[in-house]
Amino acid sequence: MENNTIIAIVVVVIIAAVLIIGGILMDKSRKRAIRRADEAAKAKADERLAAERAVKAAEAKTKQAEAEEAEAQAQAAKQSPVATNTAAQAPPTQAAETATKAGTGELPPAQPSASPTPSEEGVKEESASTPSAEGVGESEARAGGSPRAVEEVPVPANEQIEKPAGRKTRLETLRAKLSKSSNPFGKALFTILTKDNLTESDWEDVEDTLLMADVGAEASEELTEKMRTDARVTGKSNPAEVKEALRGELVAMVGKDTDRRLNADKPDAHRPSVIIMVGVNGTGKTTTAGKLARLFVGQGKSVMLGAADTFRAAAADQLETWGAKVGVPVVRSDRDSADPASVAFEASQKAKEADVDVLIIDTAGRLQNKANLMDELGKIRRVTEKNLPVDEVLLVLDATTGQNGMAQAKVFAEAIGITGVVLTKLDGSAKGGIVISVQKELGVPVKLVGVGEGPDDLAPFEPAAFVDGILE
Ligand SMILES: Nc1nc2c(ncn2[C@@H]2O[C@H](COP(=O)(O)OP(=O)(O)OP(=O)(O)O)[C@@H](O)[C@H]2O)c(=O)[nH]1
């Protein structure tokens, strides 16, 4: 062989090696960039949640001051010779509210709460035995050290009660809303995979699309590899076959044989079956508790709601509105910032007495990095268990939060133990992939999905309907 030929071969080999190494390096830096963007998004979400928490804390402080002032005024009114009826004995703001509501038959008269009820004693006993003094301290600070009164809001007259949508309608809504949501990742994948000759860069795009949709690094790689070796995708196949291959792989990843029934729906469920809703701020816990009550009512079950979100003033009212629509009573505190464990205790006691099928307890949103608030959740569970076993703890995750949801899920799982996930706001997210990563990392099934703010926009999670929704 001539020298020139050898030199040419060597040069070609060197160029090829440089191109391959360059490609690998570029691929690594691209993945690094995606992960960095992901981390930045997580940090931003944490910051936003912390700011929201601070605003809420300030609001609660103001409300507590107002409540104390009202209480002082009530004490003064008690000493007056004309203040003799129940409404007049209540704080002025509460008295006005009680009078109005009693007039409409909406609420019972305020409960006297000067001496501790047996349930309060139960809660106090728990407070003393709770290992984390910090957690209890926080909840007592929220209660403002004042007596706690919990009341049951009765259901309205029968003719006002709505009829919730059935399972079929809910699944149709789920499919329609998911297929309408902007840029569903299934469609993007399908577009790439139906190209004639798939290049290396197309496969990178497949993996990127999955990463961007929050499928998670491990699952994205796994799915891309599976598609690469599927003859229906790599051969000269038709789009229908590609779609079927993609559908099959996605359904398998989501887990078609997982038991996703709510524990309350299982034959061995306790009666009442207790469900506690947990999650960070604003994920949709109260809304989901209300929608869930509707879902059970639709199945012919008797339900009670417990408003243990005493931190956000409007949460109990919100729950009451949901309850009233479907004829479900709500157990709530008659004052803001009461001890949530006290409400949970009363709710479980009342649910037991009323022998309802299901009790749903709503809790306040809390950041997973606040140890004392996470301890408070443990206390809510333990106090409830003095009356009834807890069948289900549902972690409500906002699908738009992306991978930060994973960090939340892990901490909540450790603090209170979770039996299922509700993924809300899927209607506003192109990132349904979190369904795959949350199940893969936690081993806890997604049981329900929220696809809108409407009363029946909560559907049982069904892998096939979910995948069809993102592929259609
Ligand atoms: N688009 C959409 N919005 C939802 C969904 N679920 C809840 N929301 C909305 O999310 C907002 C917050 O919902 P809430 O139920 O108040 O949230 P929360 O978790 O109880 O809030 P905190 O008690 O403050 O932690 C409300 O505006 C709800 O209407 C959903 O599935 N889709």
Coordinates of C-alpha atoms and ligand atoms in Angstrom, one line a residue:
M1 CA 0.0 0.0 0.0
E2 CA 1.2 3.4 -0.9
N3 CA 2.2 5.8 1.9
N4 CA -0.4 8.3 0.7
T5 CA -3.2 5.7 1.0
I6 CA -2.0 4.8 4.6
I7 CA -2.0 8.4 5.6
A8 CA -5.4 8.9 4.1
I9 CA -6.8 5.9 6.1
V10 CA -5.2 7.2 9.3
V11 CA -6.7 10.7 8.7
V12 CA -10.1 9.2 8.1
V13 CA -9.9 7.0 11.2
I14 CA -8.8 10.0 13.3
I15 CA -11.6 12.2 11.9
A16 CA -14.1 9.4 12.6
A17 CA -12.8 9.0 16.2
V18 CA -13.0 12.8 16.8
L19 CA -16.6 12.8 15.5
I20 CA -17.7 9.9 17.7
I21 CA -16.0 11.3 20.8
G22 CA -17.5 14.8 20.0
G23 CA -20.9 13.2 19.6
I24 CA -20.7 11.4 23.0
L25 CA -19.5 14.6 24.7
M26 CA -22.3 16.7 23.1
D27 CA -24.8 14.1 24.2
K28 CA -23.5 14.2 27.8
S29 CA -23.6 18.0 27.9
R30 CA -27.1 18.0 26.4
K31 CA -28.3 15.7 29.2
R32 CA -26.5 17.8 31.8
A33 CA -28.3 20.9 30.4
I34 CA -31.7 19.2 30.7
R35 CA -31.0 18.1 34.2
R36 CA -29.8 21.6 35.2
A37 CA -32.9 23.1 33.7
D38 CA -34.9 20.5 35.7
E39 CA -33.1 21.4 38.9
A40 CA -33.6 25.1 38.3
A41 CA -37.3 24.5 37.8
K42 CA -37.5 22.6 41.1
A43 CA -35.7 25.4 43.0
K44 CA -38.1 27.9 41.5
A45 CA -41.1 25.8 42.6
D46 CA -39.7 25.5 46.1
E47 CA -39.2 29.3 46.3
R48 CA -42.7 29.9 45.1
L49 CA -44.2 27.6 47.7
A50 CA -42.1 29.1 50.5
A51 CA -43.4 32.6 49.5
E52 CA -47.0 31.4 49.5
R53 CA -46.5 29.8 52.9
A54 CA -45.1 33.1 54.3
V55 CA -48.1 35.1 53.0
K56 CA -50.5 32.5 54.5
A57 CA -48.7 32.6 57.8
A58 CA -49.1 36.4 57.9
E59 CA -52.8 36.1 57.1
A60 CA -53.2 33.5 59.8
K61 CA -51.5 35.8 62.3
T62 CA -53.9 38.7 61.5
K63 CA -56.9 36.3 61.8
Q64 CA -55.7 35.0 65.1
A65 CA -55.4 38.6 66.5
E66 CA -58.9 39.3 65.2
A67 CA -60.2 36.1 66.8
E68 CA -58.6 37.0 70.1
E69 CA -60.2 40.5 69.9
A70 CA -63.6 39.0 69.2
E71 CA -63.2 36.6 72.1
A72 CA -62.4 39.5 74.5
Q73 CA -65.5 41.3 73.2
A74 CA -67.6 38.1 73.8
Q75 CA -66.4 37.9 77.4
A76 CA -67.5 41.5 77.9
A77 CA -70.9 40.7 76.3
K78 CA -71.3 37.6 78.7
Q79 CA -71.0 39.9 81.6
S80 CA -73.8 42.1 80.3
P81 CA -77.3 41.4 81.7
V82 CA -78.9 41.3 78.2
A83 CA -76.6 38.6 76.7
T84 CA -78.6 35.5 77.5
N85 CA -79.1 33.5 74.3
T86 CA -76.5 31.2 72.6
A87 CA -75.9 33.5 69.7
A88 CA -75.3 36.5 71.9
Q89 CA -72.8 34.5 74.0
A90 CA -70.7 33.8 70.9
P91 CA -68.1 36.3 69.7
P92 CA -69.8 39.1 67.8
T93 CA -68.7 38.1 64.3
Q94 CA -69.5 34.5 65.0
A95 CA -72.8 35.5 66.6
A96 CA -73.8 37.3 63.5
E97 CA -72.8 34.4 61.4
T98 CA -74.6 31.9 63.6
A99 CA -77.7 34.0 63.6
T100 CA -77.7 34.3 59.8
K101 CA -77.0 30.6 59.3
A102 CA -79.5 29.4 61.9
G103 CA -82.1 31.6 60.1
T104 CA -81.5 29.7 56.9
G105 CA -81.4 26.3 58.6
E106 CA -77.8 25.9 57.3
L107 CA -75.9 25.6 60.5
P108 CA -76.7 24.5 64.0
P109 CA -76.3 27.0 66.9
A110 CA -72.7 27.4 68.1
Q111 CA -71.5 24.7 70.5
P112 CA -70.4 25.9 73.9
S113 CA -66.8 25.1 74.4
A114 CA -65.6 26.4 77.7
S115 CA -64.9 23.0 79.3
P116 CA -62.9 20.4 77.5
T117 CA -64.9 17.6 75.8
P118 CA -63.7 14.0 76.1
S119 CA -62.4 14.2 72.6
E120 CA -60.3 17.2 73.5
E121 CA -58.9 15.3 76.4
G122 CA -58.1 12.5 74.0
V123 CA -56.2 14.9 71.8
K124 CA -54.4 16.5 74.7
E125 CA -53.3 13.1 75.9
E126 CA -51.9 12.5 72.4
S127 CA -50.2 15.9 72.5
A128 CA -48.5 14.9 75.6
S129 CA -47.3 11.6 74.2
T130 CA -46.3 13.0 70.7
P131 CA -42.6 12.5 70.4
S132 CA -42.1 15.8 68.5
A133 CA -42.7 18.6 70.9
E134 CA -41.9 21.0 68.0
G135 CA -44.8 19.7 65.9
V136 CA -47.3 19.9 68.7
G137 CA -46.0 23.4 69.7
E138 CA -46.7 24.6 66.2
S139 CA -50.3 23.3 66.1
E140 CA -51.0 24.7 69.5
A141 CA -49.6 28.0 68.4
R142 CA -52.0 27.8 65.5
A143 CA -54.8 27.1 68.0
G144 CA -53.8 30.1 69.9
G145 CA -54.1 28.2 73.1
S146 CA -57.9 28.8 73.1
P147 CA -60.6 26.3 73.7
R148 CA -61.5 24.4 70.5
A149 CA -65.0 23.8 69.3
V150 CA -65.9 21.4 66.6
E151 CA -69.3 21.3 64.9
E152 CA -71.0 19.1 62.4
V153 CA -72.6 21.0 59.5
P154 CA -75.8 19.2 58.5
V155 CA -76.7 18.5 54.9
P156 CA -79.2 20.6 53.0
A157 CA -82.7 19.6 52.0
N158 CA -82.9 16.8 49.5
E159 CA -84.1 18.7 46.4
Q160 CA -80.9 20.7 46.4
I161 CA -78.7 17.6 46.2
E162 CA -76.9 17.1 42.8
K163 CA -76.3 13.7 41.1
P164 CA -72.6 13.1 40.4
A165 CA -71.4 11.7 37.1
G166 CA -70.9 8.0 36.7
R167 CA -67.6 6.2 36.0
K168 CA -68.1 6.0 32.2
T169 CA -68.7 9.8 31.9
R170 CA -65.6 10.5 34.1
L171 CA -63.4 8.3 31.9
E172 CA -64.7 10.0 28.7
T173 CA -64.0 13.4 30.3
L174 CA -60.4 12.2 31.3
R175 CA -59.7 11.2 27.7
A176 CA -61.2 14.3 26.2
K177 CA -59.4 16.6 28.5
L178 CA -56.0 14.9 28.1
S179 CA -56.3 14.9 24.4
K180 CA -57.1 18.6 24.4
S181 CA -54.3 19.6 26.8
S182 CA -51.5 21.5 25.0
N183 CA -48.6 19.5 23.5
P184 CA -49.3 16.0 25.0
F185 CA -46.0 14.2 24.8
G186 CA -47.5 11.1 23.3
K187 CA -48.3 13.1 20.1
A188 CA -44.7 14.4 19.9
L189 CA -43.3 10.9 20.3
F190 CA -45.6 9.6 17.6
T191 CA -44.6 12.3 15.2
I192 CA -40.9 11.4 15.6
L193 CA -41.4 7.7 15.5
T194 CA -43.4 7.7 12.3
K195 CA -40.5 9.3 10.3
D196 CA -39.2 7.0 7.6
N197 CA -35.6 6.5 8.6
L198 CA -35.0 7.1 12.3
T199 CA -31.5 8.6 12.9
E200 CA -29.5 8.8 16.1
S201 CA -30.7 12.3 16.6
D202 CA -34.4 11.2 16.3
W203 CA -33.8 8.7 19.1
E204 CA -32.3 11.5 21.2
D205 CA -35.4 13.5 20.5
V206 CA -37.5 10.6 21.7
E207 CA -35.6 10.4 25.0
D208 CA -35.6 14.2 25.4
T209 CA -39.4 14.3 24.9
L210 CA -39.8 11.7 27.6
L211 CA -37.5 13.6 30.0
M212 CA -39.3 16.8 29.4
A213 CA -42.6 15.1 30.1
D214 CA -41.3 14.1 33.5
V215 CA -41.1 10.4 32.8
G216 CA -37.8 10.4 34.7
A217 CA -34.3 9.6 33.5
E218 CA -34.3 5.8 34.1
A219 CA -37.8 5.2 32.6
S220 CA -37.0 7.5 29.6
E221 CA -33.9 5.5 28.7
E222 CA -35.8 2.2 29.2
L223 CA -38.7 3.2 27.0
T224 CA -36.4 4.6 24.3
E225 CA -34.4 1.3 24.2
K226 CA -37.6 -0.7 23.9
M227 CA -38.8 1.3 21.0
R228 CA -35.4 1.0 19.3
T229 CA -35.6 -2.7 19.3
D230 CA -39.3 -2.9 18.2
A231 CA -39.5 -4.0 14.6
R232 CA -42.9 -2.3 14.2
V233 CA -41.1 1.0 14.8
T234 CA -37.7 0.5 13.2
G235 CA -39.0 -1.4 10.1
K236 CA -40.8 0.2 7.2
S237 CA -44.1 0.0 9.1
N238 CA -47.3 2.0 8.8
P239 CA -48.2 4.7 11.4
A240 CA -51.0 2.6 12.8
E241 CA -48.5 -0.1 13.8
V242 CA -46.1 2.5 15.3
K243 CA -48.9 3.9 17.3
E244 CA -49.9 0.5 18.6
A245 CA -46.3 -0.2 19.6
L246 CA -46.0 3.1 21.4
R247 CA -49.4 2.6 23.1
G248 CA -48.4 -0.9 24.2
E249 CA -45.1 0.2 25.7
L250 CA -46.6 3.2 27.4
V251 CA -49.5 1.2 28.9
A252 CA -46.9 -1.4 30.1
M253 CA -44.8 1.3 31.7
V254 CA -47.7 2.9 33.4
G255 CA -48.6 -0.5 34.8
K256 CA -51.8 -2.0 33.5
D257 CA -52.2 -4.8 36.2
T258 CA -51.6 -2.6 39.2
D259 CA -54.4 -2.6 41.8
R260 CA -55.6 1.0 41.8
R261 CA -58.8 0.6 43.7
L262 CA -59.3 3.0 46.6
N263 CA -59.1 0.9 49.8
A264 CA -62.6 2.1 50.7
D265 CA -63.8 0.2 47.6
K266 CA -62.2 -3.1 48.6
P267 CA -64.3 -5.8 50.2
D268 CA -62.1 -5.8 53.4
A269 CA -62.5 -2.0 53.9
H270 CA -63.3 -0.9 57.5
R271 CA -66.5 0.9 58.2
P272 CA -66.2 3.8 58.3
S273 CA -63.3 3.7 55.9
V274 CA -61.0 6.6 56.7
I275 CA -59.1 8.6 54.0
I276 CA -56.7 11.4 54.8
M277 CA -55.7 13.8 52.1
V278 CA -52.1 15.2 52.3
G279 CA -49.8 17.3 50.2
V280 CA -48.0 20.6 49.8
N281 CA -49.9 23.9 49.4
G282 CA -52.4 24.4 46.7
T283 CA -52.1 21.0 45.0
G284 CA -55.9 20.5 45.2
K285 CA -56.5 18.6 48.4
T286 CA -59.7 20.3 49.4
T287 CA -61.1 20.3 45.9
T288 CA -60.2 16.6 45.6
A289 CA -61.7 15.8 48.9
G290 CA -64.9 17.4 47.7
K291 CA -64.8 15.6 44.3
L292 CA -64.1 12.3 46.1
A293 CA -67.1 12.7 48.3
R294 CA -69.2 13.1 45.1
L295 CA -67.6 10.1 43.6
F296 CA -68.6 7.9 46.7
V297 CA -72.0 9.5 46.8
G298 CA -72.4 8.5 43.1
Q299 CA -71.6 4.9 44.2
G300 CA -74.4 5.1 46.7
K301 CA -72.1 5.3 49.8
S302 CA -72.7 7.5 52.8
V303 CA -69.9 10.0 53.4
M304 CA -68.7 12.4 56.0
L305 CA -66.0 15.1 55.5
G306 CA -63.6 16.3 58.2
A307 CA -62.1 19.8 57.7
A308 CA -58.8 19.4 59.4
D309 CA -57.3 22.2 57.2
T310 CA -57.7 24.8 59.9
F311 CA -54.7 26.8 58.7
R312 CA -56.4 28.2 55.6
A313 CA -59.5 30.1 56.7
A314 CA -61.5 29.4 53.5
A315 CA -60.7 25.6 53.3
A316 CA -63.5 24.5 55.7
D317 CA -66.1 26.8 53.9
Q318 CA -64.9 25.3 50.6
L319 CA -65.4 21.8 51.9
E320 CA -68.8 22.7 53.3
T321 CA -69.8 24.0 49.8
W322 CA -68.7 20.7 48.2
G323 CA -70.5 18.7 50.9
A324 CA -73.7 20.6 50.7
K325 CA -73.9 20.0 46.9
V326 CA -74.0 16.2 47.4
G327 CA -75.7 16.0 50.8
V328 CA -72.5 15.2 52.8
P329 CA -72.1 16.5 56.3
V330 CA -68.9 18.3 57.3
V331 CA -67.2 18.3 60.7
R332 CA -65.3 21.5 61.2
S333 CA -64.0 23.8 63.8
D334 CA -66.0 26.9 64.5
R335 CA -62.8 28.9 64.7
D336 CA -59.9 29.5 62.4
S337 CA -56.4 28.1 63.3
A338 CA -57.8 25.4 65.7
D339 CA -55.8 22.3 66.3
P340 CA -56.2 20.1 63.2
A341 CA -55.8 16.9 65.2
S342 CA -58.7 18.0 67.4
V343 CA -60.9 18.3 64.3
A344 CA -59.7 14.9 63.0
F345 CA -60.5 13.3 66.3
E346 CA -64.0 14.8 66.4
A347 CA -64.6 13.9 62.8
S348 CA -63.6 10.2 63.3
Q349 CA -65.8 10.1 66.4
K350 CA -68.8 11.5 64.6
A351 CA -68.3 9.3 61.6
K352 CA -68.1 6.2 63.9
E353 CA -71.3 7.3 65.7
A354 CA -73.1 8.0 62.4
D355 CA -71.7 4.7 61.0
V356 CA -71.0 6.2 57.5
D357 CA -69.2 4.2 54.8
V358 CA -66.4 6.7 54.3
L359 CA -64.8 9.6 56.2
I360 CA -62.5 11.9 54.2
I361 CA -60.2 14.2 56.2
D362 CA -58.8 17.2 54.5
T363 CA -55.5 18.6 55.9
A364 CA -53.6 21.8 55.4
G365 CA -51.0 22.1 52.7
R366 CA -47.4 21.9 54.1
L367 CA -44.0 22.0 52.7
Q368 CA -42.2 18.7 52.9
N369 CA -39.1 20.4 54.4
K370 CA -40.9 21.7 57.5
A371 CA -40.3 18.9 60.0
N372 CA -42.7 20.2 62.6
L373 CA -45.6 20.4 60.1
M374 CA -44.8 16.9 58.9
D375 CA -44.9 15.7 62.5
E376 CA -48.3 17.3 62.9
L377 CA -49.5 15.0 60.1
G378 CA -48.3 12.0 62.1
K379 CA -50.3 13.4 65.1
I380 CA -53.4 13.8 63.0
R381 CA -53.2 10.1 61.9
R382 CA -52.5 8.8 65.4
V383 CA -55.3 10.8 67.0
T384 CA -57.8 9.6 64.3
E385 CA -56.7 6.0 64.9
K386 CA -57.9 6.4 68.5
N387 CA -61.3 6.1 67.0
L388 CA -61.0 4.4 63.6
P389 CA -58.3 2.7 61.6
V390 CA -57.0 4.8 58.7
D391 CA -57.4 2.8 55.5
E392 CA -56.0 5.3 53.1
V393 CA -53.6 8.3 52.9
L394 CA -53.8 10.0 49.5
L395 CA -50.9 12.2 48.5
V396 CA -52.3 14.9 46.2
L397 CA -49.6 15.9 43.7
D398 CA -49.9 18.8 41.2
A399 CA -48.9 17.4 37.8
T400 CA -47.5 20.7 36.7
T401 CA -44.9 20.7 39.5
G402 CA -43.0 18.1 37.6
Q403 CA -40.1 16.3 39.2
N404 CA -40.3 18.3 42.4
G405 CA -43.4 16.2 43.1
M406 CA -41.0 13.3 43.5
A407 CA -39.2 15.0 46.4
Q408 CA -42.5 15.8 48.0
A409 CA -43.8 12.3 47.6
K410 CA -40.8 10.7 49.3
V411 CA -41.0 12.9 52.4
F412 CA -44.8 12.5 52.8
A413 CA -44.4 8.8 52.4
E414 CA -41.9 8.7 55.3
A415 CA -43.9 11.1 57.5
I416 CA -47.3 9.6 57.4
G417 CA -47.1 6.6 54.9
I418 CA -49.1 7.0 51.7
T419 CA -51.3 4.4 50.1
G420 CA -52.0 6.2 46.8
V421 CA -51.4 9.3 44.7
V422 CA -53.9 11.7 43.2
L423 CA -52.4 13.6 40.3
T424 CA -54.3 16.8 39.9
K425 CA -54.2 19.5 37.2
L426 CA -53.3 17.0 34.5
D427 CA -55.6 19.1 32.2
G428 CA -53.1 21.9 32.5
S429 CA -49.9 19.9 32.0
A430 CA -48.1 18.3 29.1
K431 CA -46.2 16.4 31.8
G432 CA -48.3 13.4 32.4
G433 CA -45.1 11.4 32.5
I434 CA -44.9 12.0 36.3
V435 CA -47.4 9.1 36.5
I436 CA -44.6 6.7 35.4
S437 CA -41.8 8.1 37.6
V438 CA -43.9 8.5 40.8
Q439 CA -45.0 4.9 40.6
K440 CA -41.6 3.6 39.7
E441 CA -39.8 5.4 42.5
L442 CA -42.3 5.0 45.2
G443 CA -44.1 1.8 44.4
V444 CA -47.4 3.5 45.2
P445 CA -50.1 3.6 42.5
V446 CA -51.7 6.7 41.1
K447 CA -55.3 6.0 42.0
L448 CA -57.1 9.1 40.8
V449 CA -56.5 12.0 38.4
G450 CA -57.9 15.5 38.5
V451 CA -58.5 16.9 35.1
G452 CA -60.2 20.2 35.9
E453 CA -61.9 22.4 38.4
G454 CA -65.4 21.0 37.7
P455 CA -67.2 18.9 40.3
D456 CA -66.9 15.7 38.2
D457 CA -63.4 16.3 37.0
L458 CA -61.9 13.5 39.1
A459 CA -61.5 10.1 37.5
P460 CA -60.2 6.8 38.5
F461 CA -56.8 6.4 37.0
E462 CA -56.9 3.9 34.1
P463 CA -53.7 3.3 32.2
A464 CA -55.3 2.6 28.9
A465 CA -57.6 5.7 29.0
F466 CA -54.7 7.8 30.2
V467 CA -52.4 6.6 27.3
D468 CA -55.2 7.0 24.7
G469 CA -55.7 10.5 26.1
I470 CA -52.1 11.5 25.4
L471 CA -51.9 9.8 22.1
E472 CA -55.1 11.0 20.5
Ligands
LIG1 N1 -57.2 22.8 36.4 C1 -57.3 22.2 37.6 N2 -57.4 22.8 38.7 C2 -57.5 22.2 39.9 C3 -57.6 20.8 39.9 N3 -57.7 20.4 41.2 C4 -57.7 21.5 41.9 N4 -57.6 22.6 41.1 C5 -57.5 24.0 41.5 O1 -56.4 24.2 42.3 C6 -56.6 25.3 43.2 C7 -56.2 24.9 44.6 O2 -57.0 23.9 45.0 P1 -57.3 23.6 46.6 O3 -58.2 22.4 46.6 O4 -57.8 24.8 47.3 O5 -55.9 23.2 47.1 P2 -55.4 22.7 48.5 O6 -54.3 21.7 48.3 O7 -56.5 22.3 49.3 O8 -54.7 24.1 49.0 P3 -54.1 24.4 50.5 O9 -55.1 23.9 51.5 O10 -53.8 25.8 50.5 O11 -52.8 23.5 50.5 C8 -58.1 25.6 43.1 O12 -58.2 26.8 42.3 C9 -58.7 24.4 42.4 O13 -59.9 24.7 41.7 C10 -57.5 20.0 38.6 O14 -57.5 18.8 38.6 N5 -57.4 20.8 37.5

